[in-house]
Each structure stands twice: as C-alpha cells, then as structure tokens.
Amino acid sequence: MLSGNLPVTPNVRPDSRSQPAGNESLVEVYNRYFETVPADTPERLDEAYRLRYQVYCVEHPFENPLKHPDGRETDIYDAHSVHSLLIHRPTGSVAGTVRLILPYDDDPLPIASICDHPLLKERLALAPRNTAELSRFAVSKQFRRRATDTPVVDYGVVERPANPDPVDRRVMPHITLGLMKAVFDMSLERGITHLFAVMEPALLRLINRIGIVFDPIGPLVDYHGGRQPCHSGLSELLGRLRQIQPEIWTLITGGRDV
C-alpha cells in the first residue's frame, strides 16, 4: 500500500551552479528544486503507473510483473483514486508519485483487509465520505540513491543519509515533504478529513519526527514485510504542525488556513 514518457532514469545530481544559497528558507529550496502536479491527464497517469511498475514490480517485486505486461502497475483501486507526481524542476524528471484512495459506495478501504482495529469498524464516527487512504508512496530509484545506499521503497530518505554532501542534506528531504504536500493538497481539495495508511515503520518515524504525525492503530502487519497501520485526523495534524514546525506547515499548506 505504502510503500511518459517517463524520465525516471537520468543522472540527476544537481548542478553546482544551481546549489541553494545558505540563507534560503525550506520553502524556497523546495520551490527551486521540486513541484507537485496532479496526475489528472492520461499522460501523467501513465508516468505514475510506469514509476510504480519500476518500484513495485522490478526493483522490489512486491507485485507480480507478469500481471503487468505493459510495464504499468495498476490495481482495482485506481479507478476511485486521485494521483500526484513530484517533479524535479532542474531536470523535469519524475521524482515520485503518490495516490489517495477515495471512499467508494460502502466499500471498505484496502487497509481493512489487513487490519481489524475498531477505528476501522466504526467509520461512521469518522464520516466515511471524508475518509481516504494514502497509498503507493513511491520514489524514483535515482533519487533514492542520491540520499542513501540503503535499498528502500516507500520513502525518499532514511533517517540519516551516509556522508551527504551539502546539496543532498538540503534538497533530498524535500522528496518526502513534497509527496506529503501532494497528499494534503489532494485531501483538502476533496474534503477529506481523515487519512489511513499502512507504512513502513521507518517512513512513519521519519514523518512523525518532522511533525507530520500519524498514530499507529494496532500491531505491525505482515504486508511485504512489517508494516504499521496508522491514522491521522488532518485538522489536528495540521494544527500541531503549525505550532511545532511552522516552516514545514507553510510548505505543506502553502500558508492556507485549513
């Protein structure tokens, strides 16, 4: 769950001429290097599906590539999901993709198939029409390699990259922040107030550490390795983030009161 012409394989080492100045803010660095765009056209969806295939079927064969002979990883949930891409501005490359699985009729969210926490059974308390699931959080191989030699699938950076150069230290964490910004943009545009997810524990630790807090619900589950079901109410999350990490709150929300 958590994990074109698709330009996902170029050497994307930032040019020294475009290195961020030391006094730039977090938001200025992000805007210099990255932007999120909705995958709302056939071409952009194709880029998202191709990157997902590369991550989930080739690099880490969580999904069977034989079921996706066209080189695009898709599933039944894509029909009622919204998708975003994270674009690396200097190269135009797709750095990552993420989707939000929206409520559909009375069908349960995918998380309900591997987690039986009471919160999922009492969705009426969470306004089911305003509840969605964060999914397919995938980052291009080249961008992950710029951050660390450790193989990861669902997140852009691990907690402390080995021997990062100054540009990496300032730029690479923006991959995770950019994809989370896309999640909140998609949620706010569609009136989503509660998010569920099944995350790698390292990703959950990372986003919690920077103030984007998802609360575990129940024990780890075995889903392509240990994964943590979790939940967050957006109003509480953003209110807390504004207090403890105002610069990250500005990046995530664009400074909008929500």
PDB file of C-alpha atoms in Angstrom, residues 17 33 38 72-73 86 109 117 121 124 152-153 177 179 194 196:
ATOM      1  CA  ARG A  17      25.566  26.385 -10.438  1.00  0.00           C
ATOM      2  CA  TYR A  33      14.001  22.042  -6.896  1.00  0.00           C
ATOM      3  CA  PRO A  38      -1.874  16.321 -10.176  1.00  0.00           C
ATOM      4  CA  ARG A  72       2.373  -0.141 -15.799  1.00  0.00           C
ATOM      5  CA  GLU A  73       1.447  -1.147 -12.243  1.00  0.00           C
ATOM      6  CA  LEU A  86       6.581  15.101  -7.747  1.00  0.00           C
ATOM      7  CA  LEU A 109     -10.768   0.932   2.391  1.00  0.00           C
ATOM      8  CA  HIS A 117      -8.756  -2.109  14.533  1.00  0.00           C
ATOM      9  CA  LYS A 121     -15.167  -0.759  12.088  1.00  0.00           C
ATOM     10  CA  LEU A 124     -19.414   6.359  10.861  1.00  0.00           C
ATOM     11  CA  VAL A 152      14.168   1.443   0.418  1.00  0.00           C
ATOM     12  CA  VAL A 153      10.857   1.531  -1.389  1.00  0.00           C
ATOM     13  CA  LEU A 177       7.857  16.569   2.105  1.00  0.00           C
ATOM     14  CA  LEU A 179       4.866  13.860  -1.645  1.00  0.00           C
ATOM     15  CA  HIS A 194      -9.187  11.614   7.982  1.00  0.00           C
ATOM     16  CA  PHE A 196      -5.436   5.924   6.933  1.00  0.00           C
TER      17      PHE A 196
END
